[in-house]
Structures are given as C-alpha cells and as structure tokens.
mmCIF file of C-alpha atoms in Angstrom:
data_model
loop_
_atom_site.group_PDB
_atom_site.id
_atom_site.type_symbol
_atom_site.label_atom_id
_atom_site.label_comp_id
_atom_site.label_asym_id
_atom_site.label_seq_id
_atom_site.Cartn_x
_atom_site.Cartn_y
_atom_site.Cartn_z
ATOM 1 C CA MET A 1 -24.520 34.914 -28.690
ATOM 2 C CA GLN A 2 -25.754 31.493 -29.724
ATOM 3 C CA TYR A 3 -29.679 31.938 -28.851
ATOM 4 C CA ALA A 4 -32.475 34.523 -28.778
ATOM 5 C CA ALA A 5 -35.715 34.208 -27.193
ATOM 6 C CA ILE A 6 -38.517 34.747 -29.454
ATOM 7 C CA ASN A 7 -41.969 34.757 -27.833
ATOM 8 C CA GLY A 8 -40.486 32.906 -24.900
ATOM 9 C CA GLU A 9 -38.857 30.119 -27.004
ATOM 10 C CA LEU A 10 -35.209 29.870 -27.511
ATOM 11 C CA VAL A 11 -34.140 29.845 -31.191
ATOM 12 C CA GLN A 12 -30.690 29.697 -32.681
ATOM 13 C CA LEU A 13 -29.733 33.084 -33.601
ATOM 14 C CA ALA A 14 -29.470 32.452 -37.125
ATOM 15 C CA SER A 15 -33.044 31.303 -37.267
ATOM 16 C CA ALA A 16 -34.445 34.293 -35.204
ATOM 17 C CA VAL A 17 -36.364 36.206 -37.688
ATOM 18 C CA VAL A 18 -39.549 38.436 -37.964
ATOM 19 C CA PRO A 19 -41.782 38.770 -41.121
ATOM 20 C CA VAL A 20 -41.210 41.473 -43.472
ATOM 21 C CA THR A 21 -44.691 42.739 -42.745
ATOM 22 C CA ASP A 22 -43.965 43.231 -39.303
ATOM 23 C CA HIS A 23 -44.565 47.101 -38.462
ATOM 24 C CA GLY A 24 -41.635 47.045 -36.206
ATOM 25 C CA PHE A 25 -39.451 46.534 -39.529
ATOM 26 C CA LEU A 26 -41.631 48.652 -41.857
ATOM 27 C CA TYR A 27 -42.282 51.611 -39.565
ATOM 28 C CA GLY A 28 -40.268 51.265 -36.375
ATOM 29 C CA LEU A 29 -43.518 50.542 -34.384
ATOM 30 C CA GLY A 30 -42.081 48.916 -31.356
ATOM 31 C CA LEU A 31 -40.211 49.623 -28.038
ATOM 32 C CA PHE A 32 -37.068 48.164 -26.437
ATOM 33 C CA GLU A 33 -35.520 48.283 -22.989
ATOM 34 C CA THR A 34 -31.993 47.330 -22.072
ATOM 35 C CA PHE A 35 -30.584 46.356 -18.623
ATOM 36 C CA ARG A 36 -28.264 44.230 -17.046
ATOM 37 C CA THR A 37 -28.167 41.361 -14.440
ATOM 38 C CA TYR A 38 -26.422 41.127 -11.005
ATOM 39 C CA GLN A 39 -25.700 37.530 -10.040
ATOM 40 C CA GLY A 40 -28.030 36.397 -12.737
ATOM 41 C CA VAL A 41 -31.183 38.753 -11.521
ATOM 42 C CA PRO A 42 -32.370 41.329 -13.961
ATOM 43 C CA TYR A 43 -32.066 44.683 -12.015
ATOM 44 C CA LEU A 44 -35.252 46.979 -11.977
ATOM 45 C CA LEU A 45 -36.980 44.747 -14.300
ATOM 46 C CA GLU A 46 -40.482 45.867 -13.075
ATOM 47 C CA ARG A 47 -39.532 49.372 -13.697
ATOM 48 C CA HIS A 48 -38.455 48.690 -17.294
ATOM 49 C CA LEU A 49 -41.609 46.734 -17.819
ATOM 50 C CA GLU A 50 -43.668 49.531 -16.468
ATOM 51 C CA ARG A 51 -42.173 51.841 -18.871
ATOM 52 C CA MET A 52 -42.481 49.665 -21.859
ATOM 53 C CA ALA A 53 -46.256 48.826 -20.794
ATOM 54 C CA SER A 54 -46.885 52.606 -20.834
ATOM 55 C CA GLY A 55 -45.458 53.098 -24.333
ATOM 56 C CA CYS A 56 -47.150 50.040 -25.735
ATOM 57 C CA GLU A 57 -50.467 51.309 -24.403
ATOM 58 C CA GLU A 58 -49.956 54.670 -26.246
ATOM 59 C CA LEU A 59 -48.982 52.852 -29.555
ATOM 60 C CA GLY A 60 -51.746 50.451 -29.505
ATOM 61 C CA ILE A 61 -49.719 47.353 -28.783
ATOM 62 C CA PRO A 62 -50.897 44.834 -26.468
ATOM 63 C CA PHE A 63 -48.580 44.022 -23.550
ATOM 64 C CA THR A 64 -49.728 41.270 -21.280
ATOM 65 C CA VAL A 65 -46.618 39.488 -20.117
ATOM 66 C CA THR A 66 -45.534 39.384 -16.609
ATOM 67 C CA ALA A 67 -42.317 40.023 -14.795
ATOM 68 C CA GLU A 68 -42.028 36.436 -13.893
ATOM 69 C CA GLU A 69 -42.438 35.338 -17.637
ATOM 70 C CA VAL A 70 -39.701 37.709 -18.615
ATOM 71 C CA LYS A 71 -37.473 36.679 -15.835
ATOM 72 C CA ASP A 72 -38.004 32.959 -17.133
ATOM 73 C CA TRP A 73 -37.062 33.871 -20.648
ATOM 74 C CA ILE A 74 -33.880 35.658 -19.535
ATOM 75 C CA SER A 75 -32.829 32.852 -17.135
ATOM 76 C CA ARG A 76 -33.122 30.154 -19.898
ATOM 77 C CA LEU A 77 -31.548 32.553 -22.521
ATOM 78 C CA MET A 78 -28.500 33.177 -20.301
ATOM 79 C CA GLN A 79 -28.185 29.473 -19.612
ATOM 80 C CA GLY A 80 -28.359 28.677 -23.213
ATOM 81 C CA ASN A 81 -25.723 31.349 -23.926
ATOM 82 C CA GLU A 82 -23.567 30.150 -21.018
ATOM 83 C CA LEU A 83 -23.741 33.584 -19.241
ATOM 84 C CA LYS A 84 -23.678 34.219 -15.449
ATOM 85 C CA ASP A 85 -24.422 37.843 -15.855
ATOM 86 C CA ALA A 86 -25.445 39.674 -18.967
ATOM 87 C CA TYR A 87 -26.323 42.645 -20.907
ATOM 88 C CA VAL A 88 -30.038 42.211 -21.966
ATOM 89 C CA ARG A 89 -32.095 43.838 -24.653
ATOM 90 C CA TYR A 90 -35.797 43.099 -24.565
ATOM 91 C CA THR A 91 -37.841 44.290 -27.704
ATOM 92 C CA VAL A 92 -41.620 44.201 -28.399
ATOM 93 C CA SER A 93 -42.233 44.703 -31.970
ATOM 94 C CA ALA A 94 -45.808 45.597 -33.106
ATOM 95 C CA GLY A 95 -46.090 42.530 -35.162
ATOM 96 C CA GLU A 96 -47.653 41.662 -38.610
ATOM 97 C CA ALA A 97 -50.200 43.948 -40.252
ATOM 98 C CA PRO A 98 -51.309 45.135 -43.547
ATOM 99 C CA LEU A 99 -49.097 47.416 -45.600
ATOM 100 C CA GLY A 100 -49.738 51.037 -44.745
ATOM 101 C CA LEU A 101 -50.088 53.051 -41.679
ATOM 102 C CA PRO A 102 -52.552 51.449 -39.010
ATOM 103 C CA SER A 103 -55.735 52.912 -37.887
ATOM 104 C CA GLY A 104 -56.433 50.682 -35.207
ATOM 105 C CA ASN A 105 -54.633 48.519 -32.585
ATOM 106 C CA TYR A 106 -52.256 45.814 -33.091
ATOM 107 C CA THR A 107 -53.068 42.123 -32.057
ATOM 108 C CA ASP A 108 -50.034 39.825 -32.178
ATOM 109 C CA PRO A 109 -46.777 41.619 -31.070
ATOM 110 C CA THR A 110 -43.302 39.913 -31.372
ATOM 111 C CA HIS A 111 -41.364 39.709 -27.975
ATOM 112 C CA ILE A 112 -37.582 39.206 -28.569
ATOM 113 C CA VAL A 113 -34.890 38.793 -25.992
ATOM 114 C CA LEU A 114 -31.090 39.072 -26.550
ATOM 115 C CA ALA A 115 -28.370 38.606 -24.046
ATOM 116 C CA LYS A 116 -24.780 38.979 -24.446
ATOM 117 C CA SER A 117 -21.677 39.368 -22.015
ATOM 118 C CA LEU A 118 -21.338 42.469 -20.166
ATOM 119 C CA PRO A 119 -18.772 44.900 -21.799
ATOM 120 C CA ASP A 120 -15.407 44.965 -19.906
ATOM 121 C CA PRO A 121 -14.727 48.657 -18.898
ATOM 122 C CA PHE A 122 -11.469 50.189 -19.058
ATOM 123 C CA PRO A 123 -9.620 49.487 -15.712
ATOM 124 C CA THR A 124 -9.645 53.131 -14.697
ATOM 125 C CA LEU A 125 -13.138 54.077 -16.166
ATOM 126 C CA TYR A 126 -14.874 54.435 -12.753
ATOM 127 C CA GLU A 127 -11.846 56.362 -11.311
ATOM 128 C CA ARG A 128 -10.496 58.329 -14.145
ATOM 129 C CA GLY A 129 -13.768 58.664 -16.097
ATOM 130 C CA LYS A 130 -14.234 59.510 -19.733
ATOM 131 C CA MET A 131 -14.438 62.240 -22.262
ATOM 132 C CA LEU A 132 -17.870 63.969 -23.286
ATOM 133 C CA GLN A 133 -17.730 65.312 -26.768
ATOM 134 C CA ARG A 134 -20.194 67.937 -27.604
ATOM 135 C CA LEU A 135 -22.034 67.113 -30.897
ATOM 136 C CA SER A 136 -23.604 69.400 -33.488
ATOM 137 C CA THR A 137 -26.364 66.587 -34.191
ATOM 138 C CA PRO A 138 -29.332 68.077 -32.213
ATOM 139 C CA ARG A 139 -31.528 65.583 -30.018
ATOM 140 C CA ASN A 140 -34.739 65.271 -32.044
ATOM 141 C CA THR A 141 -38.026 65.984 -30.307
ATOM 142 C CA PRO A 142 -40.006 63.243 -28.745
ATOM 143 C CA GLU A 143 -42.441 61.128 -30.555
ATOM 144 C CA SER A 144 -45.033 61.982 -27.978
ATOM 145 C CA GLN A 145 -45.248 64.011 -24.640
ATOM 146 C CA ILE A 146 -42.407 61.746 -23.215
ATOM 147 C CA ARG A 147 -39.879 60.217 -25.287
ATOM 148 C CA PHE A 148 -40.284 56.444 -26.109
ATOM 149 C CA LYS A 149 -37.395 54.065 -26.212
ATOM 150 C CA SER A 150 -38.505 53.151 -29.558
ATOM 151 C CA LEU A 151 -37.144 51.324 -32.393
ATOM 152 C CA HIS A 152 -36.561 54.129 -34.867
ATOM 153 C CA TYR A 153 -33.187 55.294 -33.661
ATOM 154 C CA MET A 154 -31.772 57.182 -36.544
ATOM 155 C CA ASN A 155 -31.128 60.290 -34.563
ATOM 156 C CA SER A 156 -28.994 58.537 -32.332
ATOM 157 C CA ILE A 157 -27.102 56.629 -34.946
ATOM 158 C CA LEU A 158 -26.404 59.949 -36.961
ATOM 159 C CA ALA A 159 -25.019 61.242 -33.415
ATOM 160 C CA LYS A 160 -22.867 58.152 -33.102
ATOM 161 C CA ARG A 161 -21.439 58.627 -36.710
ATOM 162 C CA GLU A 162 -20.624 62.275 -35.785
ATOM 163 C CA LEU A 163 -18.929 61.040 -32.777
ATOM 164 C CA ASN A 164 -16.792 58.487 -34.596
ATOM 165 C CA SER A 165 -15.680 61.235 -36.987
ATOM 166 C CA TYR A 166 -13.849 62.957 -34.190
ATOM 167 C CA GLY A 167 -11.855 59.854 -33.265
ATOM 168 C CA GLY A 168 -8.477 59.702 -34.955
ATOM 169 C CA GLN A 169 -6.074 57.802 -32.850
ATOM 170 C CA ASP A 170 -6.882 59.590 -29.443
ATOM 171 C CA GLN A 171 -8.172 56.588 -27.225
ATOM 172 C CA ARG A 172 -9.916 59.220 -25.137
ATOM 173 C CA LEU A 173 -12.060 60.185 -28.047
ATOM 174 C CA LEU A 174 -12.605 56.465 -29.166
ATOM 175 C CA SER A 175 -14.162 55.678 -25.896
ATOM 176 C CA ALA A 176 -15.944 59.066 -25.557
ATOM 177 C CA GLU A 177 -19.760 59.554 -25.210
ATOM 178 C CA GLY A 178 -21.406 62.142 -27.350
ATOM 179 C CA LEU A 179 -23.586 64.731 -25.755
ATOM 180 C CA GLN A 180 -26.588 66.088 -27.772
ATOM 181 C CA LEU A 181 -28.315 69.425 -27.230
ATOM 182 C CA THR A 182 -31.902 70.384 -28.122
ATOM 183 C CA ARG A 183 -32.317 72.705 -31.058
ATOM 184 C CA ASP A 184 -32.449 75.530 -28.701
ATOM 185 C CA ASP A 185 -28.969 74.581 -27.306
ATOM 186 C CA TYR A 186 -30.238 73.269 -24.021
ATOM 187 C CA VAL A 187 -28.311 70.343 -22.606
ATOM 188 C CA ALA A 188 -30.357 67.105 -23.405
ATOM 189 C CA GLU A 189 -28.610 63.654 -22.956
ATOM 190 C CA GLY A 190 -25.883 61.535 -24.139
ATOM 191 C CA ILE A 191 -26.227 59.100 -27.222
ATOM 192 C CA VAL A 192 -27.139 56.434 -24.797
ATOM 193 C CA SER A 193 -26.990 57.957 -21.442
ATOM 194 C CA ASN A 194 -28.563 60.444 -19.159
ATOM 195 C CA ILE A 195 -26.533 63.276 -17.793
ATOM 196 C CA PHE A 196 -25.941 64.718 -14.254
ATOM 197 C CA TRP A 197 -23.400 67.447 -12.823
ATOM 198 C CA VAL A 198 -22.715 68.841 -9.491
ATOM 199 C CA ARG A 199 -22.269 72.447 -8.751
ATOM 200 C CA GLU A 200 -21.406 73.645 -5.183
ATOM 201 C CA LYS A 201 -22.953 70.365 -3.658
ATOM 202 C CA VAL A 202 -26.224 70.572 -5.667
ATOM 203 C CA LEU A 203 -26.973 68.027 -8.126
ATOM 204 C CA TYR A 204 -28.403 68.931 -11.411
ATOM 205 C CA THR A 205 -29.996 67.013 -14.524
ATOM 206 C CA PRO A 206 -31.872 68.268 -17.602
ATOM 207 C CA SER A 207 -35.645 68.310 -17.118
ATOM 208 C CA LEU A 208 -38.002 66.000 -19.049
ATOM 209 C CA SER A 209 -39.139 69.254 -20.869
ATOM 210 C CA THR A 210 -36.061 69.027 -22.847
ATOM 211 C CA GLY A 211 -37.313 65.818 -24.504
ATOM 212 C CA ILE A 212 -35.017 63.393 -22.915
ATOM 213 C CA LEU A 213 -35.656 59.903 -22.093
ATOM 214 C CA PRO A 214 -37.062 59.308 -18.730
ATOM 215 C CA GLY A 215 -34.124 56.867 -17.743
ATOM 216 C CA ILE A 216 -34.770 54.114 -15.137
ATOM 217 C CA THR A 217 -31.250 54.704 -13.806
ATOM 218 C CA ARG A 218 -31.767 58.521 -13.860
ATOM 219 C CA ALA A 219 -34.683 58.208 -11.622
ATOM 220 C CA VAL A 220 -33.052 55.729 -9.137
ATOM 221 C CA VAL A 221 -30.176 58.166 -8.892
ATOM 222 C CA MET A 222 -32.496 60.909 -8.030
ATOM 223 C CA GLU A 223 -34.005 58.753 -5.404
ATOM 224 C CA ILE A 224 -30.658 57.864 -3.905
ATOM 225 C CA ALA A 225 -29.653 61.481 -3.808
ATOM 226 C CA ALA A 226 -32.954 62.430 -1.880
ATOM 227 C CA ASP A 227 -32.171 59.581 0.528
ATOM 228 C CA GLN A 228 -28.656 60.927 1.071
ATOM 229 C CA GLY A 229 -29.899 64.538 1.565
ATOM 230 C CA ILE A 230 -28.386 65.746 -1.935
ATOM 231 C CA ALA A 231 -30.355 68.441 -3.376
ATOM 232 C CA CYS A 232 -31.350 67.520 -6.990
ATOM 233 C CA VAL A 233 -32.785 70.057 -9.397
ATOM 234 C CA GLU A 234 -34.140 69.508 -12.924
ATOM 235 C CA VAL A 235 -33.201 72.425 -15.252
ATOM 236 C CA GLN A 236 -32.643 73.790 -18.694
ATOM 237 C CA ALA A 237 -29.039 74.236 -18.849
ATOM 238 C CA LEU A 238 -26.429 75.334 -21.436
ATOM 239 C CA TRP A 239 -23.001 73.801 -22.401
ATOM 240 C CA GLU A 240 -21.393 76.626 -20.432
ATOM 241 C CA ASP A 241 -23.061 75.228 -17.254
ATOM 242 C CA LEU A 242 -21.319 72.049 -17.805
ATOM 243 C CA GLN A 243 -18.025 73.779 -18.118
ATOM 244 C CA GLN A 244 -18.530 75.382 -14.615
ATOM 245 C CA ALA A 245 -19.430 72.122 -12.966
ATOM 246 C CA ASP A 246 -17.508 70.497 -10.169
ATOM 247 C CA GLU A 247 -18.416 67.017 -11.192
ATOM 248 C CA ILE A 248 -20.251 65.293 -14.053
ATOM 249 C CA PHE A 249 -21.454 61.802 -14.637
ATOM 250 C CA LEU A 250 -23.454 59.762 -17.025
ATOM 251 C CA THR A 251 -26.055 57.156 -16.236
ATOM 252 C CA GLY A 252 -27.275 54.060 -17.816
ATOM 253 C CA SER A 253 -28.766 50.535 -16.860
ATOM 254 C CA VAL A 254 -25.602 48.729 -18.088
ATOM 255 C CA ALA A 255 -22.887 51.288 -17.419
ATOM 256 C CA GLU A 256 -24.201 52.349 -14.039
ATOM 257 C CA LEU A 257 -22.720 55.886 -13.292
ATOM 258 C CA VAL A 258 -19.818 56.843 -15.188
ATOM 259 C CA PRO A 259 -17.719 59.899 -14.306
ATOM 260 C CA VAL A 260 -16.979 62.573 -17.007
ATOM 261 C CA THR A 261 -13.586 64.132 -16.434
ATOM 262 C CA THR A 262 -13.011 65.862 -19.775
ATOM 263 C CA LEU A 263 -15.423 68.139 -21.792
ATOM 264 C CA ARG A 264 -14.585 68.671 -25.500
ATOM 265 C CA ASP A 265 -16.421 71.178 -27.588
ATOM 266 C CA LEU A 266 -16.910 71.354 -31.190
ATOM 267 C CA SER A 267 -13.467 73.173 -31.776
ATOM 268 C CA GLY A 268 -11.600 70.635 -29.928
ATOM 269 C CA THR A 269 -11.208 72.768 -26.731
ATOM 270 C CA GLU A 270 -11.029 70.583 -23.651
ATOM 271 C CA THR A 271 -12.103 71.373 -20.155
ATOM 272 C CA ASP A 272 -11.027 69.441 -17.164
ATOM 273 C CA ILE A 273 -13.631 68.426 -14.753
ATOM 274 C CA SER A 274 -12.979 67.269 -10.992
ATOM 275 C CA ASN A 275 -9.181 67.166 -11.507
ATOM 276 C CA GLY A 276 -9.524 64.202 -13.721
ATOM 277 C CA ARG A 277 -10.883 61.825 -11.172
ATOM 278 C CA ILE A 278 -14.321 60.737 -9.959
ATOM 279 C CA GLY A 279 -15.875 63.443 -7.670
ATOM 280 C CA PRO A 280 -16.888 62.819 -4.137
ATOM 281 C CA VAL A 281 -20.643 63.181 -4.788
ATOM 282 C CA THR A 282 -20.480 60.843 -7.829
ATOM 283 C CA ALA A 283 -18.372 58.318 -5.764
ATOM 284 C CA VAL A 284 -21.216 58.341 -2.931
ATOM 285 C CA LEU A 285 -23.876 57.935 -5.493
ATOM 286 C CA LEU A 286 -22.181 55.224 -7.378
ATOM 287 C CA ARG A 287 -21.452 53.177 -4.250
ATOM 288 C CA MET A 288 -25.033 53.542 -3.080
ATOM 289 C CA TYR A 289 -26.367 52.609 -6.403
ATOM 290 C CA ARG A 290 -24.204 49.438 -6.557
ATOM 291 C CA GLU A 291 -25.317 48.419 -2.964
ATOM 292 C CA LYS A 292 -28.999 48.901 -4.050
ATOM 293 C CA ALA A 293 -28.297 46.562 -6.875
ATOM 294 C CA GLY A 294 -26.409 43.899 -4.856
ATOM 295 C CA TYR A 295 -23.248 44.570 -6.791
ATOM 296 C CA THR A 296 -20.081 42.461 -5.751
ATOM 297 C CA SER A 297 -16.818 43.212 -7.644
#
C-alpha cells in the first residue's frame, strides 16, 4: 500500500496519522467495516454503511457521508495503489476530544480508508476447505444490545494468539480459523467469521442472542438460502452439534463462503466433515453468492 484516504484525501501511507487525543486511539471509540470489490466495485457497500451509521448514532459519532462519496474515495485510492480489485477497510474514528470519558456527542470524526490486494487463497480452499480449531478464549459479550464492529479488538487478538499457539509445523493449523464459544459454551463465531452448518438439509447458524456480530455476508447467505428453499434456523448450539453436522462453512465479506472440513477440539482430536470436501448445500450457496456479487474467476 502506498496511499491511504483520510477524510477523502489521498495521503502517503507514512504521513497518514491521527492525533494522540483522538478518542479512537485513547478509548477505542470508533467503528470499521471490511469488504471487497468485484470488478472494482465495492460489494454491499450500502449495507456496510447502514451498519456503521447505526453504530455511530449509538456512540454519538456524526455520520453524514454518502455511499457515492465513499465509492469515490475507494476508486481514487485503488487507482493510487494500482489495484484492480481490493480488500478495503473503512474506519470512522470518533475524533479529537478532551482527555477523559465523554459526556456528550462527538463533532469531528476521522474517516480512514485503506485498500490492499486481495489475499490469494490456497488453490484447494474452496474445494477441500479448512480446519476449524476450537478455542478456550470465550467470545466477550457485546458492548451494547448488538455487537459493534468496533476498534477495541482485544478479545479477537487474544483469540488469534491462542490459535497461533496450536500451529507447530502443521499447515492445516497454520491456515485454520479459530472458533470462539460464549462463556455458557454456546457456539458463537470465528475470530473473523460467522459460522453456518448443515444437518439433514437444514441450515443452522448461531442466533444473535449469543452476542455475535450481525455479519453482512451472514445476512445475505440467509436471504439466498430462503430464495433457494433451504430452511435456515438461528439457534443456540454446542460444539457437539458441529461434530454431528453434514457440512460446515464460514462467512466473511472478503473470504465469501469457506468450507470447513476438519474440526479440532482443545485436546487435538479431529472430526472430519463432509468427507473432506465442500458439501452440496455449501456449494450451491457459494455459487449463488458469487453470482449475486458478479464474480468472475
């Protein structure tokens, strides 16, 4: 990356800074969205901005930018960084304010857009899937009634550190996703993903009552499932329910739908899922999702 976009202006990355009194830096008061482009167009941008606007309203951060403005920022940033398609992170930090917890609303937030090349998946990722490692680090409770995609990301960082501790030289573990459960041992979500599973042709996913992020891709997958006549049920489930699944997959705006073909528990015991290959329901949903996004290989 050569450039960042700060409040709509392209800035050399080394010069892209925020003040030390910005409450995003001091207290984690800010939100972000990550998404990708297809043929240079940010996918589901309006939904991401709606989620951000809702969170900003609750946090007292003014949010007045339009989708067209953000599209322009992204387009110019991608051109500056010589990208045809990109992984995009859009952050809104609360902005400068006096030291101490705020009693009122913020007035001047900082808008930061970063864009980098899309990650190259392993050639067999969408056919052979990946491993899902159960973690002992519980998913923390949401900051409000619904989890924000907020800047204070310590819980996920601790989970990632735990996941890395299992790595060794096993390539499957090095590329695995970690699964966090709630403190009551209900399946919650991956470190950077939502989770779905299929049992006897019914699609399941953890309910929002578990405190998970209401993922944008998660919502779209549920809509596609409904269009395809696939029943989808939001539940409180245990690890053992995943072990009995016919198919499992993870969702995220950049990764799309990624099959899980191996479960690994805390003792290192592994459970094979869908015979080590993408399952038929997952394959249909992935194909329909990509068609909806305008994906071309």
